[in-house]
Amino acid sequence: MLYLVGLGLADETDITVKGLSIVKKASRVYLEAYTSILLVNRETLEAYYGRSVIIADREMVESSSDQILAGADMSDVAFLVVGDPFGATTHTDLVLRARELKIPVRSISNASIMSAIGSTGLQLYNFGQTVSMVFFTDSWKPSSFYDRIKENRDIGLHTLVLLDIKVREQSLENLARGKKIFEPPRYMTVSQCAEQMIEIEEQRAEGVYGPDSLAVGVARVGAETQRMTVGSLQQLTEVDMGSPLHSLVLLGKRTHDLERDFIREFAVDADVFDSIWKRDYAGKQ
């Protein structure tokens, strides 16, 4: 059996009782370590689980999945995923490959950012499509996220923006030369995301949002050090929310008064928040 086990969002104790039971009995335990990260290292997980953990990087999961699945028709293999097992399409690919090999599959769900973002006080049924924000380069600044945000904004819904992480990534030079040299990990911040969003609005100029649009920045959701900050996109370009992981929510025009009351406490500047709310959001529900 292949078990996809969700780990939750923060540390080693977030695993469910059912998930921990599976980890303890599995013949091999893999940790998917590139679509997201926990706030603790592998050694901490191994100590808590009482098991050795094999790191599964992008290359292993996407190009060598048969290595993970080897013997899973005869014994149990646990594949650990930060958040919920199906928060990334990569894991659907792994399940489809297991099916081809006639290997039974079971998933053990857990909290993910898609559900835990409700801790901001924003109502989950007021969210539209989720988008991803990648690190821009001088020559590559994709803006497909902008079109999805526009669709959400047209019907007044919030947009959850998931921020890029770079783990075990190679430079173009090392990739071209076939050198297995990896760049240091990078994790996008709320301030970087806000800057890039403003840059794309200036390029596209369709008025989907602007520097004064209200947004919620969150960091380390689910951890004891969880932090939340609310302000205009321009204000969020200047905030320092500390260590990863970060996410951002762009408010929709249908934001309810209860949602407003909840998030206002975390405003960078309550007077600025009130002014923008009155001008752009009040009465639009």
Tab-separated table of C-alpha atoms in Angstrom:
chain	number	residue	atom	x	y	z
A	1	MET	CA	0.000	0.000	0.000
A	2	LEU	CA	1.151	3.523	-0.793
A	3	TYR	CA	0.064	5.922	1.933
A	4	LEU	CA	0.053	9.654	1.268
A	5	VAL	CA	0.196	11.195	4.721
A	6	GLY	CA	-0.530	14.870	5.336
A	7	LEU	CA	1.712	16.441	7.972
A	8	GLY	CA	-0.125	19.686	8.637
A	9	LEU	CA	1.561	23.058	8.512
A	10	ALA	CA	3.949	23.676	11.367
A	11	ASP	CA	5.908	21.005	13.220
A	12	GLU	CA	6.300	17.322	14.014
A	13	THR	CA	3.267	17.244	16.331
A	14	ASP	CA	0.811	18.260	13.599
A	15	ILE	CA	0.618	14.756	12.135
A	16	THR	CA	-2.657	12.971	12.895
A	17	VAL	CA	-2.811	9.932	15.185
A	18	LYS	CA	-3.788	7.817	12.178
A	19	GLY	CA	-0.920	9.211	10.121
A	20	LEU	CA	1.629	8.582	12.874
A	21	SER	CA	0.466	4.986	13.206
A	22	ILE	CA	1.062	4.451	9.487
A	23	VAL	CA	4.513	6.060	9.600
A	24	LYS	CA	5.603	3.825	12.465
A	25	LYS	CA	4.659	0.605	10.637
A	26	ALA	CA	5.720	1.490	7.073
A	27	SER	CA	8.686	-0.249	5.507
A	28	ARG	CA	9.974	3.062	4.090
A	29	VAL	CA	9.112	6.683	4.824
A	30	TYR	CA	9.643	9.479	2.296
A	31	LEU	CA	9.302	13.210	2.913
A	32	GLU	CA	8.353	15.339	-0.105
A	33	ALA	CA	10.528	18.401	0.378
A	34	TYR	CA	10.010	20.849	-2.457
A	35	THR	CA	6.383	21.999	-2.768
A	36	SER	CA	6.372	23.200	0.855
A	37	ILE	CA	8.316	22.915	4.099
A	38	LEU	CA	7.644	22.333	7.767
A	39	LEU	CA	9.162	24.641	10.348
A	40	VAL	CA	11.318	21.825	11.749
A	41	ASN	CA	14.080	19.757	10.155
A	42	ARG	CA	14.204	16.096	9.208
A	43	GLU	CA	16.084	15.096	12.352
A	44	THR	CA	13.265	16.467	14.510
A	45	LEU	CA	10.731	14.453	12.522
A	46	GLU	CA	12.815	11.288	12.794
A	47	ALA	CA	13.135	11.673	16.552
A	48	TYR	CA	9.375	12.146	16.965
A	49	TYR	CA	8.365	9.393	14.546
A	50	GLY	CA	11.019	6.926	15.704
A	51	ARG	CA	11.799	6.267	12.050
A	52	SER	CA	14.385	7.257	9.480
A	53	VAL	CA	13.004	9.562	6.792
A	54	ILE	CA	14.158	9.681	3.159
A	55	ILE	CA	14.083	13.111	1.524
A	56	ALA	CA	12.219	13.018	-1.795
A	57	ASP	CA	13.229	16.008	-3.909
A	58	ARG	CA	11.602	17.185	-7.132
A	59	GLU	CA	13.794	15.004	-9.327
A	60	MET	CA	12.949	11.842	-7.385
A	61	VAL	CA	9.203	12.472	-7.267
A	62	GLU	CA	8.771	13.656	-10.841
A	63	SER	CA	11.388	11.542	-12.624
A	64	SER	CA	12.049	8.516	-10.402
A	65	SER	CA	8.650	7.755	-8.875
A	66	ASP	CA	9.170	4.024	-9.453
A	67	GLN	CA	11.926	4.198	-6.839
A	68	ILE	CA	9.379	5.402	-4.289
A	69	LEU	CA	6.810	2.830	-5.372
A	70	ALA	CA	9.212	-0.120	-5.430
A	71	GLY	CA	7.791	-2.944	-3.303
A	72	ALA	CA	4.665	-0.985	-2.345
A	73	ASP	CA	2.567	-3.849	-3.739
A	74	MET	CA	4.015	-6.124	-1.040
A	75	SER	CA	4.582	-3.757	1.908
A	76	ASP	CA	3.548	-0.316	3.119
A	77	VAL	CA	5.319	2.829	1.916
A	78	ALA	CA	4.566	6.207	3.498
A	79	PHE	CA	4.927	9.378	1.445
A	80	LEU	CA	4.772	12.414	3.733
A	81	VAL	CA	3.432	15.715	2.416
A	82	VAL	CA	3.451	19.056	4.197
A	83	GLY	CA	-0.146	20.229	4.527
A	84	ASP	CA	-2.629	17.947	2.794
A	85	PRO	CA	-1.538	15.212	0.349
A	86	PHE	CA	-3.436	16.658	-2.595
A	87	GLY	CA	-2.388	20.269	-2.216
A	88	ALA	CA	-0.061	19.881	-5.227
A	89	THR	CA	-0.711	18.221	-8.591
A	90	THR	CA	2.601	16.356	-8.335
A	91	HIS	CA	1.018	13.993	-5.853
A	92	THR	CA	-1.867	13.216	-8.175
A	93	ASP	CA	0.739	12.112	-10.716
A	94	LEU	CA	2.252	9.768	-8.124
A	95	VAL	CA	-1.136	8.212	-7.409
A	96	LEU	CA	-1.817	7.686	-11.116
A	97	ARG	CA	1.544	5.950	-11.507
A	98	ALA	CA	0.737	3.708	-8.532
A	99	ARG	CA	-2.567	2.775	-10.145
A	100	GLU	CA	-0.752	1.803	-13.335
A	101	LEU	CA	1.380	-0.550	-11.241
A	102	LYS	CA	-1.702	-1.965	-9.481
A	103	ILE	CA	-0.520	-0.600	-6.139
A	104	PRO	CA	-3.337	0.298	-3.730
A	105	VAL	CA	-3.300	3.892	-2.468
A	106	ARG	CA	-4.734	5.571	0.596
A	107	SER	CA	-4.495	9.208	1.650
A	108	ILE	CA	-4.530	10.600	5.187
A	109	SER	CA	-5.742	14.192	5.143
A	110	ASN	CA	-4.509	17.058	7.288
A	111	ALA	CA	-4.739	20.833	7.507
A	112	SER	CA	-3.388	22.810	4.557
A	113	ILE	CA	-3.033	26.501	3.822
A	114	MET	CA	-6.199	26.180	1.734
A	115	SER	CA	-8.238	25.575	4.886
A	116	ALA	CA	-6.047	27.164	7.562
A	117	ILE	CA	-6.218	30.535	5.795
A	118	GLY	CA	-9.594	30.754	7.542
A	119	SER	CA	-7.622	31.695	10.666
A	120	THR	CA	-7.420	35.185	9.140
A	121	GLY	CA	-11.119	35.592	9.848
A	122	LEU	CA	-11.925	35.613	6.138
A	123	GLN	CA	-14.750	33.248	5.282
A	124	LEU	CA	-13.620	30.327	3.163
A	125	TYR	CA	-16.689	30.396	0.920
A	126	ASN	CA	-15.775	33.960	-0.057
A	127	PHE	CA	-12.571	32.793	-1.749
A	128	GLY	CA	-12.219	32.350	-5.484
A	129	GLN	CA	-9.418	30.707	-7.436
A	130	THR	CA	-6.065	30.283	-5.690
A	131	VAL	CA	-3.026	31.567	-7.592
A	132	SER	CA	0.730	31.176	-7.286
A	133	MET	CA	3.342	33.930	-7.382
A	134	VAL	CA	6.795	32.960	-8.653
A	135	PHE	CA	10.042	34.849	-8.250
A	136	PHE	CA	10.459	37.248	-11.154
A	137	THR	CA	13.712	37.483	-13.093
A	138	ASP	CA	14.928	40.248	-15.378
A	139	SER	CA	13.670	38.336	-18.411
A	140	TRP	CA	10.742	36.358	-16.983
A	141	LYS	CA	7.773	37.998	-15.288
A	142	PRO	CA	4.748	35.764	-15.866
A	143	SER	CA	1.405	37.428	-15.257
A	144	SER	CA	-1.141	34.635	-15.719
A	145	PHE	CA	-2.051	35.023	-12.041
A	146	TYR	CA	-3.407	38.487	-12.903
A	147	ASP	CA	-6.146	37.032	-15.106
A	148	ARG	CA	-7.298	34.660	-12.358
A	149	ILE	CA	-7.357	37.515	-9.841
A	150	LYS	CA	-9.444	39.550	-12.303
A	151	GLU	CA	-11.982	36.735	-12.536
A	152	ASN	CA	-12.180	36.590	-8.747
A	153	ARG	CA	-12.431	40.357	-8.374
A	154	ASP	CA	-15.198	40.574	-11.000
A	155	ILE	CA	-17.470	38.589	-8.665
A	156	GLY	CA	-16.110	40.115	-5.462
A	157	LEU	CA	-14.169	37.133	-4.118
A	158	HIS	CA	-10.906	36.987	-2.185
A	159	THR	CA	-7.789	35.586	-3.830
A	160	LEU	CA	-5.304	33.434	-1.920
A	161	VAL	CA	-1.813	33.924	-3.344
A	162	LEU	CA	0.680	31.123	-2.623
A	163	LEU	CA	4.262	32.357	-2.640
A	164	ASP	CA	7.187	30.750	-4.402
A	165	ILE	CA	9.822	28.626	-2.710
A	166	LYS	CA	13.087	27.551	-4.292
A	167	VAL	CA	14.624	24.433	-2.775
A	168	ARG	CA	17.447	22.483	-4.421
A	169	GLU	CA	17.215	24.623	-7.545
A	170	GLN	CA	20.086	24.849	-10.022
A	171	SER	CA	21.283	27.970	-11.804
A	172	LEU	CA	20.892	27.978	-15.585
A	173	GLU	CA	24.674	27.836	-15.912
A	174	ASN	CA	25.067	24.771	-13.700
A	175	LEU	CA	22.047	23.146	-15.308
A	176	ALA	CA	23.527	23.652	-18.792
A	177	ARG	CA	26.852	22.209	-17.663
A	178	GLY	CA	25.229	19.245	-15.958
A	179	LYS	CA	26.665	20.191	-12.576
A	180	LYS	CA	24.743	19.023	-9.519
A	181	ILE	CA	25.302	22.307	-7.697
A	182	PHE	CA	22.252	23.772	-6.000
A	183	GLU	CA	21.426	27.343	-5.131
A	184	PRO	CA	20.656	28.320	-1.513
A	185	PRO	CA	16.967	27.965	-0.600
A	186	ARG	CA	14.792	31.030	-1.197
A	187	TYR	CA	11.343	31.739	0.166
A	188	MET	CA	9.222	34.588	-1.164
A	189	THR	CA	8.015	37.119	1.390
A	190	VAL	CA	4.753	39.023	1.594
A	191	SER	CA	6.606	42.242	0.767
A	192	GLN	CA	8.167	40.723	-2.372
A	193	CYS	CA	4.786	39.409	-3.496
A	194	ALA	CA	3.123	42.800	-3.006
A	195	GLU	CA	5.893	44.510	-4.995
A	196	GLN	CA	5.509	42.088	-7.895
A	197	MET	CA	1.728	42.407	-7.891
A	198	ILE	CA	1.982	46.181	-8.121
A	199	GLU	CA	4.555	45.873	-10.919
A	200	ILE	CA	2.230	43.676	-12.997
A	201	GLU	CA	-0.736	46.017	-12.446
A	202	GLU	CA	1.397	48.888	-13.722
A	203	GLN	CA	2.232	46.838	-16.830
A	204	ARG	CA	-1.262	45.509	-17.516
A	205	ALA	CA	-3.107	48.663	-16.369
A	206	GLU	CA	-6.527	46.961	-16.294
A	207	GLY	CA	-7.441	48.239	-12.837
A	208	VAL	CA	-7.832	44.797	-11.315
A	209	TYR	CA	-6.180	46.070	-8.132
A	210	GLY	CA	-3.799	48.844	-7.171
A	211	PRO	CA	-1.343	49.996	-4.524
A	212	ASP	CA	-4.319	50.960	-2.326
A	213	SER	CA	-6.066	47.589	-2.581
A	214	LEU	CA	-6.420	45.903	0.803
A	215	ALA	CA	-4.659	42.636	1.441
A	216	VAL	CA	-3.815	40.298	4.298
A	217	GLY	CA	-0.287	38.982	4.740
A	218	VAL	CA	0.281	35.854	6.836
A	219	ALA	CA	3.373	34.008	7.960
A	220	ARG	CA	3.915	30.580	9.522
A	221	VAL	CA	0.210	29.742	9.592
A	222	GLY	CA	-0.528	27.069	12.179
A	223	ALA	CA	2.609	27.675	14.219
A	224	GLU	CA	2.915	29.340	17.616
A	225	THR	CA	4.736	32.165	15.837
A	226	GLN	CA	1.937	32.706	13.311
A	227	ARG	CA	1.699	36.336	12.273
A	228	MET	CA	-0.886	38.353	10.358
A	229	THR	CA	-0.674	41.870	8.946
A	230	VAL	CA	-3.349	43.835	7.079
A	231	GLY	CA	-2.885	46.864	4.861
A	232	SER	CA	-2.773	48.171	1.332
A	233	LEU	CA	-0.484	46.408	-1.103
A	234	GLN	CA	1.797	49.445	-0.907
A	235	GLN	CA	1.954	49.185	2.867
A	236	LEU	CA	2.683	45.465	2.667
A	237	THR	CA	5.731	46.108	0.459
A	238	GLU	CA	7.375	47.523	3.574
A	239	VAL	CA	6.465	44.910	6.192
A	240	ASP	CA	8.890	42.327	7.563
A	241	MET	CA	6.977	39.247	8.625
A	242	GLY	CA	9.983	37.165	9.551
A	243	SER	CA	10.837	33.619	8.606
A	244	PRO	CA	8.884	31.521	6.050
A	245	LEU	CA	6.414	30.425	4.919
A	246	HIS	CA	4.350	33.430	3.810
A	247	SER	CA	1.046	33.801	1.945
A	248	LEU	CA	-1.087	36.748	0.874
A	249	VAL	CA	-4.822	37.285	0.438
A	250	LEU	CA	-6.169	40.062	-1.787
A	251	LEU	CA	-9.537	41.145	-0.458
A	252	GLY	CA	-12.617	40.903	-2.660
A	253	LYS	CA	-15.216	43.656	-2.837
A	254	ARG	CA	-17.786	41.407	-1.141
A	255	THR	CA	-15.818	41.331	2.103
A	256	HIS	CA	-18.356	41.049	4.921
A	257	ASP	CA	-18.460	43.479	7.829
A	258	LEU	CA	-17.604	40.621	10.209
A	259	GLU	CA	-14.513	39.872	8.172
A	260	ARG	CA	-13.588	43.560	8.272
A	261	ASP	CA	-13.997	43.687	12.047
A	262	PHE	CA	-11.775	40.618	12.455
A	263	ILE	CA	-8.887	41.775	10.269
A	264	ARG	CA	-8.915	45.464	11.262
A	265	GLU	CA	-7.142	44.627	14.528
A	266	PHE	CA	-4.091	43.609	12.483
A	267	ALA	CA	-3.976	46.728	10.301
A	268	VAL	CA	-0.637	48.434	9.744
A	269	ASP	CA	-2.509	51.721	10.171
A	270	ALA	CA	-6.152	51.562	11.284
A	271	ASP	CA	-6.941	55.040	9.946
A	272	VAL	CA	-5.628	54.180	6.494
A	273	PHE	CA	-7.510	50.874	6.603
A	274	ASP	CA	-10.769	52.663	7.496
A	275	SER	CA	-10.300	55.221	4.732
A	276	ILE	CA	-9.709	52.599	2.036
A	277	TRP	CA	-12.544	50.443	3.341
A	278	LYS	CA	-15.028	53.314	3.244
A	279	ARG	CA	-13.973	54.338	-0.271
A	280	ASP	CA	-13.616	50.974	-2.005
A	281	TYR	CA	-15.384	48.247	-0.002
A	282	ALA	CA	-18.231	49.562	2.167
A	283	GLY	CA	-21.652	48.713	0.769
A	284	LYS	CA	-20.248	46.476	-1.993
A	285	GLN	CA	-21.321	43.186	-0.381
